[in-house]
PDB file of C-alpha atoms in Angstrom:
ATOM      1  CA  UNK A   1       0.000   0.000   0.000  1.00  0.00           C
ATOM      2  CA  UNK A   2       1.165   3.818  -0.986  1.00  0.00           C
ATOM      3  CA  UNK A   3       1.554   5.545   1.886  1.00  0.00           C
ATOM      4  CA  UNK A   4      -0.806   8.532   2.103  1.00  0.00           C
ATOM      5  CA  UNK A   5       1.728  11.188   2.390  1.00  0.00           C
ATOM      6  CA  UNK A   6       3.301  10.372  -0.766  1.00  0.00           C
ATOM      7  CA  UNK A   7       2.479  12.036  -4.210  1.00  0.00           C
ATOM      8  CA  UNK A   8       2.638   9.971  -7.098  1.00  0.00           C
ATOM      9  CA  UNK A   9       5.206  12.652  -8.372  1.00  0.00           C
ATOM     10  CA  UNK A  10       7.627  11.363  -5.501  1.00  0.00           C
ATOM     11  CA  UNK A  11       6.650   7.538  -7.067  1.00  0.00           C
ATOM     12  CA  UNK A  12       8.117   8.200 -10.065  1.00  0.00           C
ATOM     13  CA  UNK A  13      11.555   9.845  -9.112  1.00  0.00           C
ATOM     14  CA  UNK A  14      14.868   7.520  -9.940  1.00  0.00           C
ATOM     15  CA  UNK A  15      17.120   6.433  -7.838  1.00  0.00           C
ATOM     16  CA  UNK A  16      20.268   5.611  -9.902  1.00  0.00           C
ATOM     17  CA  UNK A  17      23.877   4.718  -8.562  1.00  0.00           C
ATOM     18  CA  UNK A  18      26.897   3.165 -10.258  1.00  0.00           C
ATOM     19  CA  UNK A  19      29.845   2.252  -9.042  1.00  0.00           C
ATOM     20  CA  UNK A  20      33.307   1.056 -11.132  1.00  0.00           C
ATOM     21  CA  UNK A  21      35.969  -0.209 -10.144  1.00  0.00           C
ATOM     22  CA  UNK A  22      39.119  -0.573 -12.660  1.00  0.00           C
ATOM     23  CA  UNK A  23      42.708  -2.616 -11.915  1.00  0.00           C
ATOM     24  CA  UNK A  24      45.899  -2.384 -14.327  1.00  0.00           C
ATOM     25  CA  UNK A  25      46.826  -6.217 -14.876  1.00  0.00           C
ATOM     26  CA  UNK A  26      49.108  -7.925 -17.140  1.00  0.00           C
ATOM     27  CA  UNK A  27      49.347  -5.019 -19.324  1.00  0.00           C
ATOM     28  CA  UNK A  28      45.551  -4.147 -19.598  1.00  0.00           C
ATOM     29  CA  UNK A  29      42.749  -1.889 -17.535  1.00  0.00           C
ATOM     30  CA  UNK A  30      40.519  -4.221 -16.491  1.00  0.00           C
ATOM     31  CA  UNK A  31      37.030  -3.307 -15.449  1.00  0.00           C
ATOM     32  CA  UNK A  32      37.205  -5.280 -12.617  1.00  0.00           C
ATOM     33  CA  UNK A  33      34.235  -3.998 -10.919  1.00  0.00           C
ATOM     34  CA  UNK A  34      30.353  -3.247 -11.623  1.00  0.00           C
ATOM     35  CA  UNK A  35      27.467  -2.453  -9.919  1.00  0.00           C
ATOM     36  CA  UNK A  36      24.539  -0.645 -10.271  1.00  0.00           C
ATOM     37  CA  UNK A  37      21.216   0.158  -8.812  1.00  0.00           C
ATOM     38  CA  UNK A  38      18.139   1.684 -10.853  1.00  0.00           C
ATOM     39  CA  UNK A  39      18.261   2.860 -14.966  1.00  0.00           C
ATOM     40  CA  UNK A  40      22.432   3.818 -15.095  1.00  0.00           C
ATOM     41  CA  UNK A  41      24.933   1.137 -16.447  1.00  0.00           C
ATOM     42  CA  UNK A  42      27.421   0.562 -18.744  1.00  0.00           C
ATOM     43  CA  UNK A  43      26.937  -2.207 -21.917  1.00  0.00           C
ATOM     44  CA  UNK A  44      30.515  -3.371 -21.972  1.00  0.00           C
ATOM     45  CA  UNK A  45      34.416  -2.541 -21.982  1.00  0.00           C
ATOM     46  CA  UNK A  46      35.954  -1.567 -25.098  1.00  0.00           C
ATOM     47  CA  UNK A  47      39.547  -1.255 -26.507  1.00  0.00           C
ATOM     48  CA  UNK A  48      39.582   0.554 -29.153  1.00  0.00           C
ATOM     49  CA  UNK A  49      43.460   1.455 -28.726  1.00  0.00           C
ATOM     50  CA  UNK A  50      44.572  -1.941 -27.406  1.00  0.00           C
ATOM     51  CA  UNK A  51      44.102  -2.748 -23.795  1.00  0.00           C
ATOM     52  CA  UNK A  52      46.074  -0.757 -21.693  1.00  0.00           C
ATOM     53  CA  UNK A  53      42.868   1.824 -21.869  1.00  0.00           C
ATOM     54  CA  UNK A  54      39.269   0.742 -20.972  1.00  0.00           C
ATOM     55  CA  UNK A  55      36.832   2.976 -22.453  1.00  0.00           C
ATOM     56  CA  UNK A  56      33.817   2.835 -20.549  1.00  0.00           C
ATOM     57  CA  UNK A  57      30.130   4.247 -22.214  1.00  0.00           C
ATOM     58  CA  UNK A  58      27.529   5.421 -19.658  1.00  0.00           C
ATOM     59  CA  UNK A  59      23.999   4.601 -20.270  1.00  0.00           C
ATOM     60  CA  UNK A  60      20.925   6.318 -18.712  1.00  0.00           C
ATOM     61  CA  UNK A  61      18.187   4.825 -20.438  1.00  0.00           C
ATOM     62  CA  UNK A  62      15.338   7.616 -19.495  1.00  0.00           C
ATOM     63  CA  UNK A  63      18.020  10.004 -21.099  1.00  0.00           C
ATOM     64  CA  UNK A  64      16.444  12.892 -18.822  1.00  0.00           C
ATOM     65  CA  UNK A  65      17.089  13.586 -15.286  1.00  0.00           C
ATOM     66  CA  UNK A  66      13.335  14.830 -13.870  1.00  0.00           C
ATOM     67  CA  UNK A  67      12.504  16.511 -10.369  1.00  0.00           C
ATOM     68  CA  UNK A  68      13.620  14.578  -7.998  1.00  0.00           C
ATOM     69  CA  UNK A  69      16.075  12.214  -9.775  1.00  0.00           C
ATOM     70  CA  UNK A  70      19.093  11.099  -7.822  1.00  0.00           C
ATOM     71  CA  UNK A  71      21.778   9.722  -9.712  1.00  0.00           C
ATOM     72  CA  UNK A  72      25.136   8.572  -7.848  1.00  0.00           C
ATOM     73  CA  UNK A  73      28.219   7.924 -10.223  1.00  0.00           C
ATOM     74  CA  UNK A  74      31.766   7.109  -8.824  1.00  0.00           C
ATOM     75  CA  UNK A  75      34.855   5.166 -10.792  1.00  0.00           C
ATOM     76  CA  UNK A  76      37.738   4.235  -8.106  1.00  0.00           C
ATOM     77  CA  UNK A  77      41.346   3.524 -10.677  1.00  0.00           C
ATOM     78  CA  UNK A  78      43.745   1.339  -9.410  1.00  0.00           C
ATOM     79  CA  UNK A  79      47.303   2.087  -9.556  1.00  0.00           C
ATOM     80  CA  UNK A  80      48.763   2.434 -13.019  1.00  0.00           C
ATOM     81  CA  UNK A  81      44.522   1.474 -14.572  1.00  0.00           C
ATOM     82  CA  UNK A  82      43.828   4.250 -16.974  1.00  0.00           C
ATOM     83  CA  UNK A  83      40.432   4.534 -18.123  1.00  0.00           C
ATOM     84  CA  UNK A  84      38.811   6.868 -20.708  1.00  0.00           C
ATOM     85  CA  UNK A  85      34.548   7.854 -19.415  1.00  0.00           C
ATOM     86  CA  UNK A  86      31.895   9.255 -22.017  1.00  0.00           C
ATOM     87  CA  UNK A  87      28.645   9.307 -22.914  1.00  0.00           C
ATOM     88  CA  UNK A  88      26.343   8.026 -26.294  1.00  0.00           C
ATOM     89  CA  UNK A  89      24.520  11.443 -26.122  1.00  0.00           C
ATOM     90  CA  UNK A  90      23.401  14.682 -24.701  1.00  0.00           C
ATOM     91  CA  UNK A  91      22.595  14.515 -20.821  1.00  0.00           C
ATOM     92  CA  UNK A  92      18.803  16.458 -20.060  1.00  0.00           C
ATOM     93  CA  UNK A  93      17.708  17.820 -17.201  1.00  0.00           C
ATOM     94  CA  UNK A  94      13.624  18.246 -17.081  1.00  0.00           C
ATOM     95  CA  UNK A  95      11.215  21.221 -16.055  1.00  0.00           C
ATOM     96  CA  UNK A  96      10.810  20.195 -12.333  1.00  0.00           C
ATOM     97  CA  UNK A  97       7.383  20.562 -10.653  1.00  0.00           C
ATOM     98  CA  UNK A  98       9.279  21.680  -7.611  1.00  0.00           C
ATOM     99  CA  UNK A  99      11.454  18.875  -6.427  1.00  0.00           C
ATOM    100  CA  UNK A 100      15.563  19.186  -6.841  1.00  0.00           C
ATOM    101  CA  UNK A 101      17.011  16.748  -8.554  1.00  0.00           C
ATOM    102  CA  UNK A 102      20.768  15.794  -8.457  1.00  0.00           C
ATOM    103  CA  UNK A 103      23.915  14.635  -9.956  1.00  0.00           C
ATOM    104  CA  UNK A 104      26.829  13.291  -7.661  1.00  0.00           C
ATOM    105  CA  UNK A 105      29.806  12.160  -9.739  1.00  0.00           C
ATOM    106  CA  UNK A 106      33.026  10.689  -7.130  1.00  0.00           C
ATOM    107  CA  UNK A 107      36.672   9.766  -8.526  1.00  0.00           C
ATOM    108  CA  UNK A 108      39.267   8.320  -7.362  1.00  0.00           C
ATOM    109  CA  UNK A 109      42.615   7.858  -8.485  1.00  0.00           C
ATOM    110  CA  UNK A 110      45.542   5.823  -7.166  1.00  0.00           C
ATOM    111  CA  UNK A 111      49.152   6.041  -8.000  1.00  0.00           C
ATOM    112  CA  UNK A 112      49.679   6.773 -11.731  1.00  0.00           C
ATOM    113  CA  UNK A 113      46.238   6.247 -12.521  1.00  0.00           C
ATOM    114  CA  UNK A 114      44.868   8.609 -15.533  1.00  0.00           C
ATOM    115  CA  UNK A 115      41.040   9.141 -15.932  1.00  0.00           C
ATOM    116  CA  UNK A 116      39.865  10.939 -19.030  1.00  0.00           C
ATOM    117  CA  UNK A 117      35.864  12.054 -18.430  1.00  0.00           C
ATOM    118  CA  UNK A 118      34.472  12.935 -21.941  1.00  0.00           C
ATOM    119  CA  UNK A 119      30.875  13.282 -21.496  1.00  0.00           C
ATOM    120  CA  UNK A 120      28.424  15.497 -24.289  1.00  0.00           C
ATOM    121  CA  UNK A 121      26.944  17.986 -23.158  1.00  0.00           C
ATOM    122  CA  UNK A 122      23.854  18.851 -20.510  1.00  0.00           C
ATOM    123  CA  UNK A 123      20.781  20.446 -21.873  1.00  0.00           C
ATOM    124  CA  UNK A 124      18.877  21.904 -18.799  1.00  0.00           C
ATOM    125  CA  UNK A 125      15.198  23.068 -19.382  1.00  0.00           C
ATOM    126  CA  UNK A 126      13.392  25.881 -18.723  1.00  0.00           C
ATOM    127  CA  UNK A 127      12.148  25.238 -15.279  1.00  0.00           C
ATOM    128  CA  UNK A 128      14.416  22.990 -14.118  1.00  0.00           C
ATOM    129  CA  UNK A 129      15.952  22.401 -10.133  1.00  0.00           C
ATOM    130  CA  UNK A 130      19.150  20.694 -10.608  1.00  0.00           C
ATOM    131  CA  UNK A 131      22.432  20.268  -8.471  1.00  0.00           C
ATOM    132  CA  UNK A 132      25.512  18.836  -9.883  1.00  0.00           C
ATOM    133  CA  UNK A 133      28.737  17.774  -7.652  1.00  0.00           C
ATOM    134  CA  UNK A 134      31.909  16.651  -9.049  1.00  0.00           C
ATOM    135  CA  UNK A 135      34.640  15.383  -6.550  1.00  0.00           C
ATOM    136  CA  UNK A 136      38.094  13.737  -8.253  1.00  0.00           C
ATOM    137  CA  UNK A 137      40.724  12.721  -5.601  1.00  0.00           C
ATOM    138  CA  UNK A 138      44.312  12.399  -7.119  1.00  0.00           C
ATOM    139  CA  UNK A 139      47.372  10.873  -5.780  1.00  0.00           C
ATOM    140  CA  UNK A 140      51.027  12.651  -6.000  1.00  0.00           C
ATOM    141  CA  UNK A 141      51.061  11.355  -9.761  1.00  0.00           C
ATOM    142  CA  UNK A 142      47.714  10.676 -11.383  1.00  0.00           C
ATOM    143  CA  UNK A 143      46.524  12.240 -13.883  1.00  0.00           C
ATOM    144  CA  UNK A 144      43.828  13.905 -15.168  1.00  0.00           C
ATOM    145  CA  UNK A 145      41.618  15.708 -17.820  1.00  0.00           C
ATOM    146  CA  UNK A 146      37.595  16.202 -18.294  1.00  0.00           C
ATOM    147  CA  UNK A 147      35.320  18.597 -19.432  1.00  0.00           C
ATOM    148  CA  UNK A 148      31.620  20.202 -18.795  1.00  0.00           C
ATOM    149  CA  UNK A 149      29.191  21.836 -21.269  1.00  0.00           C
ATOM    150  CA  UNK A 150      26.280  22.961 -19.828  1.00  0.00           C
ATOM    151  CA  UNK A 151      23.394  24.242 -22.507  1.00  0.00           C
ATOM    152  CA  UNK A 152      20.620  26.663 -20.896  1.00  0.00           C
ATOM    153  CA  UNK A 153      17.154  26.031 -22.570  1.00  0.00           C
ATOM    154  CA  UNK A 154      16.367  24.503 -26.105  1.00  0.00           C
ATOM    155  CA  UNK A 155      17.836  27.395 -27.955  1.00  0.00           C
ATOM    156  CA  UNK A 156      16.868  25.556 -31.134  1.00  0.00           C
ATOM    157  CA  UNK A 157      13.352  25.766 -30.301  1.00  0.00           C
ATOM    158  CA  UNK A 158      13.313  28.905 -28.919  1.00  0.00           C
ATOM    159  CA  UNK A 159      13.224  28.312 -25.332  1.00  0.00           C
ATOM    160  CA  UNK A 160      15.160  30.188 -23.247  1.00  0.00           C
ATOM    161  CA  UNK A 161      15.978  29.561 -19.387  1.00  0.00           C
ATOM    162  CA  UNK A 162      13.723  31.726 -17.999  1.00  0.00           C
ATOM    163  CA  UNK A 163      12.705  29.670 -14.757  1.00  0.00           C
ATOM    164  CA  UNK A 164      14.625  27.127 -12.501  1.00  0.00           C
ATOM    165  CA  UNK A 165      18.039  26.896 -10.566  1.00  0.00           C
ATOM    166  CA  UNK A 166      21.205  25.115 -10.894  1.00  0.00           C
ATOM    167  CA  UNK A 167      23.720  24.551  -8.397  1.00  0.00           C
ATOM    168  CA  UNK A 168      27.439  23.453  -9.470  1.00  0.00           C
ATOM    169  CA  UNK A 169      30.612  22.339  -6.880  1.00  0.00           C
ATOM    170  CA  UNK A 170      33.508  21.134  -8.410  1.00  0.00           C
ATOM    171  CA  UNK A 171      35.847  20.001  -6.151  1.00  0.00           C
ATOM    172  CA  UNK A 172      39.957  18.898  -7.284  1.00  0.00           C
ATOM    173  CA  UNK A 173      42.367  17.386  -4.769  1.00  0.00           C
ATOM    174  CA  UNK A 174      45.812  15.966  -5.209  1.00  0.00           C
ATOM    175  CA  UNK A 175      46.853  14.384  -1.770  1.00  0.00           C
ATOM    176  CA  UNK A 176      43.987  15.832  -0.016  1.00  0.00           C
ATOM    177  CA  UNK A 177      45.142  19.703  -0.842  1.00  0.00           C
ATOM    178  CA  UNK A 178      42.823  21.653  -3.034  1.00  0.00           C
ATOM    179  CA  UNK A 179      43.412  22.174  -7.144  1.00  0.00           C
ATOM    180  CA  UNK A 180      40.425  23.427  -7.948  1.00  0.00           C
ATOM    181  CA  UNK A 181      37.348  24.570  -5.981  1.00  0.00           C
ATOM    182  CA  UNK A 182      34.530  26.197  -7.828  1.00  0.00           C
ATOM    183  CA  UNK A 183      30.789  26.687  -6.842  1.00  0.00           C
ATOM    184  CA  UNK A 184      28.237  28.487  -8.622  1.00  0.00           C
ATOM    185  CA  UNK A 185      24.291  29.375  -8.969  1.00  0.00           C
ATOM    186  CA  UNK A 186      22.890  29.919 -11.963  1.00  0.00           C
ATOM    187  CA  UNK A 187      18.770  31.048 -11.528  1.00  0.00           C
ATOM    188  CA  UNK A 188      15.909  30.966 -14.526  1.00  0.00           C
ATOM    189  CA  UNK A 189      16.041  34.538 -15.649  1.00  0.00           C
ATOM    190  CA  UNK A 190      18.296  36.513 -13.680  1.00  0.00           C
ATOM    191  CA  UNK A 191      20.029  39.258 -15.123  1.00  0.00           C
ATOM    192  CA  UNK A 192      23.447  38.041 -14.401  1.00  0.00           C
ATOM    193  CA  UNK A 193      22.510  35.663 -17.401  1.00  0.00           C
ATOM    194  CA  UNK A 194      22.711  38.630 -19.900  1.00  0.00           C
ATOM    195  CA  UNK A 195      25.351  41.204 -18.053  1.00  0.00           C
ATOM    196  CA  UNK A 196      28.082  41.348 -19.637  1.00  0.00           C
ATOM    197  CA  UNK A 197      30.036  40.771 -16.172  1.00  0.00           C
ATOM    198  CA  UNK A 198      28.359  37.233 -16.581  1.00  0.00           C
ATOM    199  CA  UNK A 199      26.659  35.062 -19.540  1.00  0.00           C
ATOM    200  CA  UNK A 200      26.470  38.452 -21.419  1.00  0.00           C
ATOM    201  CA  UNK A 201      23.730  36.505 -23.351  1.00  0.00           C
ATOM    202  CA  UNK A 202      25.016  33.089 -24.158  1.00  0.00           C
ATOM    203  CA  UNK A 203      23.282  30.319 -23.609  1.00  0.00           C
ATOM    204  CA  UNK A 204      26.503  27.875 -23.665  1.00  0.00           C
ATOM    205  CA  UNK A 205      29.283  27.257 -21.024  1.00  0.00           C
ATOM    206  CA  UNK A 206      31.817  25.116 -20.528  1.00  0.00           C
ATOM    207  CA  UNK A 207      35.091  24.204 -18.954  1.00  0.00           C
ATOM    208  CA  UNK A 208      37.834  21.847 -19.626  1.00  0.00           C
ATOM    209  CA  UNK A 209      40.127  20.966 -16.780  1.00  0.00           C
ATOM    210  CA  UNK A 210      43.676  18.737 -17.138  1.00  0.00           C
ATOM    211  CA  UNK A 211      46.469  17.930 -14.640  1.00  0.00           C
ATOM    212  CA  UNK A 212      50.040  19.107 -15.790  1.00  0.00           C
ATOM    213  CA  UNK A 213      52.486  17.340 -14.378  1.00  0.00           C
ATOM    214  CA  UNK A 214      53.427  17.763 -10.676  1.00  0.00           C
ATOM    215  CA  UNK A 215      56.574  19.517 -10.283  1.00  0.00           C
ATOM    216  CA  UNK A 216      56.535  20.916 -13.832  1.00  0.00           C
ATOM    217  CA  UNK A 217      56.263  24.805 -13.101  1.00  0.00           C
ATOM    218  CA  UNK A 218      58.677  26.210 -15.623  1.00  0.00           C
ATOM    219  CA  UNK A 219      59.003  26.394 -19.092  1.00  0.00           C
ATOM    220  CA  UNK A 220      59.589  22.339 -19.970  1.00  0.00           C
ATOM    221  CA  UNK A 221      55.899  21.386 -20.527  1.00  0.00           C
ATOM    222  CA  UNK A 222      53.469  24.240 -19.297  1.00  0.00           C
ATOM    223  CA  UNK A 223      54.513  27.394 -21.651  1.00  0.00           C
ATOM    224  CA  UNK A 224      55.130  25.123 -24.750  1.00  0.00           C
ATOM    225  CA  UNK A 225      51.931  23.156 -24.168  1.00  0.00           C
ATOM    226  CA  UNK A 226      49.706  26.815 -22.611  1.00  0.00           C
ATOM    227  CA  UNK A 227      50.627  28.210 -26.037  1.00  0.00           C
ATOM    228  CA  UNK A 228      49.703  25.273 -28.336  1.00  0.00           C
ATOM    229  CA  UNK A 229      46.123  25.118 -26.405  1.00  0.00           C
ATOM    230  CA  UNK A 230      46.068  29.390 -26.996  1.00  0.00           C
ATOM    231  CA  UNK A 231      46.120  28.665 -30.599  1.00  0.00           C
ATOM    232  CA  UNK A 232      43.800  26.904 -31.143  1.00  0.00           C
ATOM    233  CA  UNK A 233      40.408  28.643 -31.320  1.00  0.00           C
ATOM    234  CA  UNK A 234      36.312  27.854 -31.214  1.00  0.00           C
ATOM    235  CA  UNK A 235      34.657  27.169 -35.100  1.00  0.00           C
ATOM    236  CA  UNK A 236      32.083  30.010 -34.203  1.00  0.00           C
ATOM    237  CA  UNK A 237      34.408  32.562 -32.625  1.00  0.00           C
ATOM    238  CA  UNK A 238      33.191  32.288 -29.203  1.00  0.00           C
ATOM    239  CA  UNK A 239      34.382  33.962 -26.410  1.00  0.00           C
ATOM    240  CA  UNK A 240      36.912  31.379 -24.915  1.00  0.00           C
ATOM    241  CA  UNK A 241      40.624  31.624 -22.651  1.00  0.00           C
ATOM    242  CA  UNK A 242      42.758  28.993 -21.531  1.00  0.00           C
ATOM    243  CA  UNK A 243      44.837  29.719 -18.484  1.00  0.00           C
ATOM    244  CA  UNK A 244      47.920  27.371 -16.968  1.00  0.00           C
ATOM    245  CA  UNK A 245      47.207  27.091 -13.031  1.00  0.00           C
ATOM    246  CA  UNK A 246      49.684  25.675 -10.377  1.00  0.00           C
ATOM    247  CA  UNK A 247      48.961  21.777 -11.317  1.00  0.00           C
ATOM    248  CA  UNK A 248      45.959  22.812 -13.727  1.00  0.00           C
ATOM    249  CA  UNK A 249      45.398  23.546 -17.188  1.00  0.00           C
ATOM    250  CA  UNK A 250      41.945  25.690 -17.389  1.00  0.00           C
ATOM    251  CA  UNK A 251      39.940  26.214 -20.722  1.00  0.00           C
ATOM    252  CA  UNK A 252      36.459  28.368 -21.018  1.00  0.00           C
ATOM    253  CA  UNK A 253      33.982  28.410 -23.577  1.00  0.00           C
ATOM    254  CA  UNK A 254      31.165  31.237 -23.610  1.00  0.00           C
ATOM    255  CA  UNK A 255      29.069  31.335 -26.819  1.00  0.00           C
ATOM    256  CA  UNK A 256      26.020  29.836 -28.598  1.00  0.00           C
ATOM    257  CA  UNK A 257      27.186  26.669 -29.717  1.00  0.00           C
ATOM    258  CA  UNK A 258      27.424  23.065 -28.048  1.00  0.00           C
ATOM    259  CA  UNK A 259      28.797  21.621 -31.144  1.00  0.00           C
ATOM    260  CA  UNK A 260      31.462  24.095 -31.242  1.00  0.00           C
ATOM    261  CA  UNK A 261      32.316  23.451 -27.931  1.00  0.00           C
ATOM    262  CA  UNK A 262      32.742  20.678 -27.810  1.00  0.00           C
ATOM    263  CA  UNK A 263      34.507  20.551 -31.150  1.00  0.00           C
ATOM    264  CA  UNK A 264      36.841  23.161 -29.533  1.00  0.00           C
ATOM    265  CA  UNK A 265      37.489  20.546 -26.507  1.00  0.00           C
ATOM    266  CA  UNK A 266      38.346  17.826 -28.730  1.00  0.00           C
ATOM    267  CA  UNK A 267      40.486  19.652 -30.446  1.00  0.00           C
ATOM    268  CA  UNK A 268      42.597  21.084 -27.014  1.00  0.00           C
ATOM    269  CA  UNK A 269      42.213  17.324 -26.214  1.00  0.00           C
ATOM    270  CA  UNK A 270      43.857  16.028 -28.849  1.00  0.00           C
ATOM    271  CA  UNK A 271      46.674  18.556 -28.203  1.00  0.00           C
ATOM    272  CA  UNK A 272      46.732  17.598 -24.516  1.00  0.00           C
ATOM    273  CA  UNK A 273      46.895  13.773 -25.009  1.00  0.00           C
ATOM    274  CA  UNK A 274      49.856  13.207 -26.241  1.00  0.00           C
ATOM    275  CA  UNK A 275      51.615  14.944 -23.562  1.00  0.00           C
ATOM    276  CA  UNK A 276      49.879  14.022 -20.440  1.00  0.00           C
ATOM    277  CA  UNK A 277      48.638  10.712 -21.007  1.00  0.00           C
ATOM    278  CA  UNK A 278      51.428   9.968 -23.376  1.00  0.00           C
ATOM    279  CA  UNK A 279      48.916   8.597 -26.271  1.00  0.00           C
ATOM    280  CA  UNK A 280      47.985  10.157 -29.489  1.00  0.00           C
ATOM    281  CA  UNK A 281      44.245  11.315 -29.357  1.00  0.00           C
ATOM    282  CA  UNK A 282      41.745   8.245 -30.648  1.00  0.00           C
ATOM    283  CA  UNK A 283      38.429  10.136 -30.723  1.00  0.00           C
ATOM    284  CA  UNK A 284      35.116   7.459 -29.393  1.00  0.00           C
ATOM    285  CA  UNK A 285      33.340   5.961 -32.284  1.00  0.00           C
ATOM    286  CA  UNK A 286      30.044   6.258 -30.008  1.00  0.00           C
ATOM    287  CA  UNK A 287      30.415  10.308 -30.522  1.00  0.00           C
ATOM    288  CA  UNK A 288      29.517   9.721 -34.838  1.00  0.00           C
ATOM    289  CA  UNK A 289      27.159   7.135 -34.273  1.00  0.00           C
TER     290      UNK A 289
END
C-alpha cells in the first residue's frame, strides 16, 4: 500500500547509482568492478586502442534527469589502470514541478592512474531544479583531464531559461590539498545571465580541466603546451581563454554553440593527449554514431 503522504510525483523519481571499479593487470585496464542500482549502467568494456585503456560508455536509459532524480556515479582507478569515461549522447535535465534533482559524480585515483571524463553535453530546461557535484581525488602522480558543457534552454526551439536553478561544486584534490574549488548558482532569468560581467547573453558554457604534471612549473611542458592550447580557437568565434594554473590547465567556452564546444574541446584534447597521457588522441566511435 502507498503511503498517504506520498504524491505519485515522488513515485516516479529515480534512484540511480553506479559504481566502477578498474585494476591495471598484465598489461591491460581491467574493469574489474560493476554495480549498479536503478536505470544507469554501462553495456561493456571496449579497446579501441589496445588494452592498456578501458573505455567505458555510460547509459541512462530515461536520457532525462526529472525533479527529484538522484543519480550517484563514482569510478575508483587502481594504480597504473587508466580509463577513458563518455557518454552516447546529450545529458537532459527536465522542467521540475518543484522537487531538486541531483547529480553526484566521485573519482578516485591511485598512483599513476589517468582518468579521461568525456561526457556530451547537458541540456537543462526551462524550469528545471538541478544540483551537480563533481569530486576527483588524485594521488602525488595521477593524472587527469575532463570537461563540462552545460546548454541553458532549447535554444533551437526557442526556449530560453527563464525559470529554474542550478547549483554546481567542483571540487579537485591531489593528496587531499585543493586544485580546484569552484561553486556556482545559476537562476531561470536573472540578469546576471545577460550582463556582460556574466553570460552576457550566451546560452553555452563550458570548462575543460587537465592535470600538468606535478613539479613541472617552468618552461619544460606548461609554456610550450599553454601556447599550443592558446592557438587553437572555437569554429564560431566564441568567447573562450585557456589559463595554466599551479597543477591545472583551465579552458572556457562562452558562446552559442554546443557543437562548437565541444569541437573546440576535442580539439585542445587532442593537443593535450599526447603529452599528459602519453597517447595520441583516438576520438570514441560512439560520438559519430
Amino acid at each position: 500500500m502507498i503511503p498517504l503522504d506520498r504524491t505519485l510525483q515522488d513515485i516516479a523519481h529515480w534512484e540511480a547509482e553506479l559504481a566502477l571499479e578498474y585494476e591495471f593487470r598484465d598489461e591491460a585496464t581491467c574493469l574489474t568492478g560493476r554495480r549498479h542500482r536503478g536505470p544507469l549502467c554501462v553495456q561493456k568494456a571496449l579497446y579501441p586502442e589496445g588494452r592498456a585503456v578501458c573505455q567505458t560508455v555510460l547509459l541512462h536509459p530515461p536520457s532525462g534527469i526529472a525533479g527529484g532524480d538522484q543519480l550517484r556515479i563514482a569510478a575508483n582507478l587502481g594504480p597504473q589502470a587508466h580509463a577513458q569515461i563518455t557518454t552516447p549522447g546529450a545529458g537532459k535535465w527536465y522542467r521540475s514541478g518543484g522537487a531538486e534533482a541531483a547529480q553526484t559524480i566521485t573519482f578516485k585515483l591511485a598512483a599513476g592512474a589517468c582518468l579521461e571524463w568525456l561526457p556530451q553535453e547537458t541540456i537543462v530546461f526551462d524550469g528545471a531544479c538541478a544540483r551537480m557535484q563533481t569530486h576527483i581525488e588524485l594521488a602525488a602522480d595521477s593524472r587527469y583531464l575532463g570537461w563540462e558543457i552545460l546548454c541553458l534552454g532549447r535554444r533551437a526551439s526557442g526556449e530560453q531559461f527563464a525559470s529554474g536553478n542550478i547549483g554546481l561544486h567542483t571540487r579537485i584534490e591531489r593528496d587531499g590539498q585543493p586544485l580546484w574549488l569552484e561553486r556556482g548558482q545559476i537562476r531561470g532569468g536573472d540578469a546576471l545571465l545577460h550582463s556582460p560581467a556574466g553570460w552576457a547573453g550566451a546560452t553555452v558554457c563550458g570548462s575543460l580541466l587537465a592535470t600538468l604534471p606535478p613539479g613541472d612549473e617552468g618552461s619544460h611542458t606548461r609554456q610550450p603546451l599553454l601556447a599550443a592550447c592558446r592557438a587553437i580557437r572555437p569554429t564560431d568565434g566564441a568567447e573562450h581563454g585557456v589559463t595554466a594554473l599551479p597543477g591545472l590547465l583551465v579552458a572556457r567556452y562562452l558562446g552559442q554553440h554546443s557543437e562548437a564546444a565541444r569541437q573546440w574541446f576535442a580539439a585542445l584534447w587532442q593537443e593535450l593527449r599526447p603529452v599528459l597521457f602519453g597517447r595520441a588522441a583516438v576520438l570514441p566511435r560512439i560520438w559519430t554514431t
